[in-house]
Amino acid sequence: MIKTEKILHLKSSKGRKVRVVREHYVREQVPCGNSLCQAGCHNDGKVLSSDVTHYVVPDGGVVRDFLEILEFRELQGIVFTQTANQHTRGRRHYKRLRALLKDPRHDCVLFANEFQQNCYCPRNKGESQEKWHTRCVYNAAVWYYNHLAGLRPVVMLTEDCDSISEFNAQNSGVYIISIQEYLASFCPDLRAAQELYSSIAQTLQERESEGTEKVYAEHLPAEVLEAGIKSGRYIQGILSVNKHRAQHEAFVRYQGSTNKNSELNSDVLVNGVKHRNRAVHGDMVVVELLPRNEWKGRNTALTEGQGEERTMEDTQSQPMPTGRVVGILQRNWRDYVASFPPLEEVQSQSRNSQKILLIPWDYRIPKIRISTQQAEALKDCRVIVRLDSWESTSMYPNGHCVRVLGKPGELETEIQTILLENSIHVSTFSEAQLREMPVNTEENPWQMDSSEVSSRRDLRNTHLVFSIDPKGCEDVDDTLSVRILPGGKHLELGVHIADVTHFVKEGSLTDLEAQSRATTYYLADRRYDMLPAVLSADLCSLLGGVDRYAMSVLWELDANSLDVCKVWYGRTLIRSSYQLHYELAQSLLNGEEVEVHELSQLKGSQRDQKLAELLQALETLTRIARHLRAQRDKGGALELEGVEVRAQLDEDKNIIALVPKQPLEVHETVAECMIYANHWVARKIQENFPHQALLRHHPPPKQEYFNHLIDSAKARGFSIDTRSNRALADSLERAMDPHDPLVNRLLRIMATQAMSNALYFSTGACPEEQYYHYGLALDRYTHFTSPIRRYADVVVHRLLMAAIQLEKEGSLNKALADNRELEELAQQINNKNRAAQHAQKQSTELFQCLYFRDKDPHTDERCVADAVIYAVRANGFLIFVPQYGLKGAVYLKDRDGQVVSISGDGKCEWNAGTLQRYPDKISTRTSTGTHTFYLFDHVTVRISVKPSGCHADTLCLELISSKPHRAMQPESQPAGRSRSDLVQEVVRWAEEASLQAEEKKERKSKLSKEERQFRQSKTPNLYVILQEISELALLDLSACQITNTEAQMCNTSS
Ligand SMILES: [Zn+2]
């Protein structure tokens, strides 16, 4: 090892220059990280593939300015040198670089060239740092080429023309070219990378010519911010912009409990963009409170369309703590979808420069200034933009265009917008990932492994196993069995789940991809699977008549009391005898004559005997499920109402009707068994790993969120007790209006709205009393039963196997993730689930708009519907349209100050007048008279679409009569209603797959091999539309928690 000195010139935070001398050791052996290595390097960890035509070595400038291009997975064999990696642009950039190097899906490695004695080169006298570094990287490239004995050429990338001409001819086998040239000659098909290149290059060029006039106050230095937060002078929190008043209102939510300013328990209002001082929605900011006389109130009126300039003095609430942003601790920028302005605007904007202001799809994000020469070509397009900087001299932030999405209004563009805006990245599964998958083809059928067969409990000949799923379901996650044990005193209930972790090894590429997706994404017209199809639809799927690996839980129950005597957990072999669907199972239970496909070949008594056997199993199962449900009811399990409606499509996939769903009791039977399995697995892993098990809890709601529910119920003479889940469940049961069943449904929706989301957590990160699942009334709960489409279940399967091993052998052969790692993973999964729900909600809204888009609201009867008032606001009310399962605002006052007046027959017109709002009613007063609207009144509305090029289209609801629409049909209450979130999941599943089955015939032939392989089909295959309103309501709430004190405000949108 040789010691040298390395001299660094650093700038201190105060701007002084400091000279630092560091001892630097170089050595002969530095791992090259290449699978072609001829020199026997100790390459542990990631190595570069040999399956490339050349290796790529970017220099510092390229890493600094063009990392985004190096992030394309299509670019392979990239060697990042230590020297080049010093050129980062701050923490976020550094983190991206690190993530890239760690990610096994990217073919790139780090080479510590500065420690390699033959690579290291000291700085020449008078040489600029930039030049020196480029020389070091070039040296490293040459070393690398020689180290691999010239087996592959090496291409160095730089944007420095002088270096290109200086080094280009020095060594054969080592080329030095610009990125542009590289992309053009090596990746001519990678259009996206080329476009991104020109966009970044343009931005870099323009950055030099910035103005100097200050538009915003400077941010305070980090030390000042830190001291101010400590002393309580400043407040730190996440900036959250009110999307309905994006220009005016933002709030800063407190972080942590170190709030010294005890009089402030609410959020801090930041009023106007000047006070927001360049902070963007989601950033971690520091605010200073303004003097009390400058405090402002929150606006509580409904706003029509977002971003409109409107001041409504009379509707402002009490003044609240108000502040201004003095510094930003952490930017939280992501990729944004934005639109080019209309052509005229482009022309006037670009007269003097190449700068264009793009309008982000998300109302909360400010306009973004980009430099482009393609403004005219892209005038009607949606693009993806990335923010680069926001100087105090610039009114708007600067960014650059990453990729073109397409034209607004086109389905693909709109869907891609939704995915991107929720940071959902789903590309097709890579070749390398698919290579990990087992093969199952006609020539080469998959077979069970003999060692697996001998190590598992074989249930194939002893247990009648069957599945109950939606019609045509391909991915059977779960199967059931039930039998009477010899002697007749005991029953045995079995839940058998797809053994995904047998096929998906921890740390494999498939595992990492599944982990980063965390869930299968369901949009209104398609889904993106978490696992490749060979697993999800084939080898993991517990199909009928084939041998499959499973993870089973078997309970021995007392035949009379149904008490649990014994529980067995473990890996099994099963062969499902029947693949039933819900309707069929229900018909069998109802005693109807139906054809069971599996028995169609059998005759006479043999058939009768089999059928009797199956029926007995179904009946026993129903009996057990009823018992389990009753037990949970005693504990206070909630029956919450969700509105489920699905779209009926014609052959061209146009929506022809929206139909409410009808759940069956058998849905609930299956759901109850799954809840039971989840609960018992939660107990098992928590007992074995008290500090590092993945559970799911549902925190009890905050009492103040129930205010709206309690007050609304009171308006109809009902009293709702929210002190416990039991009391809530009982009082909701009693709040039944005999004339209008919708009242009870709406109250249940409001109850659901008041709830928080259920969340995953690590047992070590949360005190035991908080493990409780409020909605299901269980002390411990987790997800075990759907490993094909939820990553949490995959983690839980591994924990369960570890628990079994620990009990059997007393130790583990492999360390588990510790509490911190597991909690991090839990948060990641929670975030992805939230994103999945948002995307689903937005795609539903998109399809609602598509449904109404081509209908004339004035002539088409389908645009007129009955609606119920469920909340009152200053200038209107919020309604629920049961027929379509949609919620929205109805305005009683327009922008000219006119109000709705009601004539004798209930018809509406606009006249001069006033509005008077009360807690549970609102009156309009005009020269023609007064009309009062009460909560739960039925009215008639007209539904139309309000198009928006830059943002999502929205539905517009207009009051046309104060009377119910026609003779309101009494709601038929289905026999078994959807009860828990799990039931809803099952129902949703049912709808999906039955539609999938309907479309299958025509689809099968058209589907390409890739589409079958990746299950990321572009043709609509699954159609669940209009998600449960309960889930949507929960989302509204979580998105609006800034309005802590006024949870009901959250409903202004929708
Ligand atoms: Zn080597």
PDB file of C-alpha atoms and ligand atoms in Angstrom, residues 30-34 37-41 43 143 147-148, ligand 1:
ATOM      1  CA  VAL A  30      -9.260  -2.789  -6.000  1.00  0.00           C
ATOM      2  CA  PRO A  31     -12.247  -4.860  -7.108  1.00  0.00           C
ATOM      3  CA  CYS A  32     -13.370  -4.105 -10.659  1.00  0.00           C
ATOM      4  CA  GLY A  33     -16.931  -5.393 -10.237  1.00  0.00           C
ATOM      5  CA  ASN A  34     -16.937  -7.134 -13.577  1.00  0.00           C
ATOM      6  CA  CYS A  37     -12.473 -10.083 -14.669  1.00  0.00           C
ATOM      7  CA  GLN A  38      -9.286 -11.900 -15.657  1.00  0.00           C
ATOM      8  CA  ALA A  39      -7.296 -10.865 -12.597  1.00  0.00           C
ATOM      9  CA  GLY A  40      -9.165 -12.605  -9.826  1.00  0.00           C
ATOM     10  CA  CYS A  41     -10.560  -9.507  -8.104  1.00  0.00           C
ATOM     11  CA  ASN A  43     -15.860  -8.989  -6.484  1.00  0.00           C
ATOM     12  CA  TRP A 143      -6.991   0.845 -16.728  1.00  0.00           C
ATOM     13  CA  HIS A 147      -7.715  -4.988 -16.679  1.00  0.00           C
ATOM     14  CA  LEU A 148     -10.285  -6.874 -18.730  1.00  0.00           C
TER      15      LEU A 148
HETATM   16 ZN    ZN B   1     -10.968  -7.475 -11.756  1.00  0.00          ZN
END
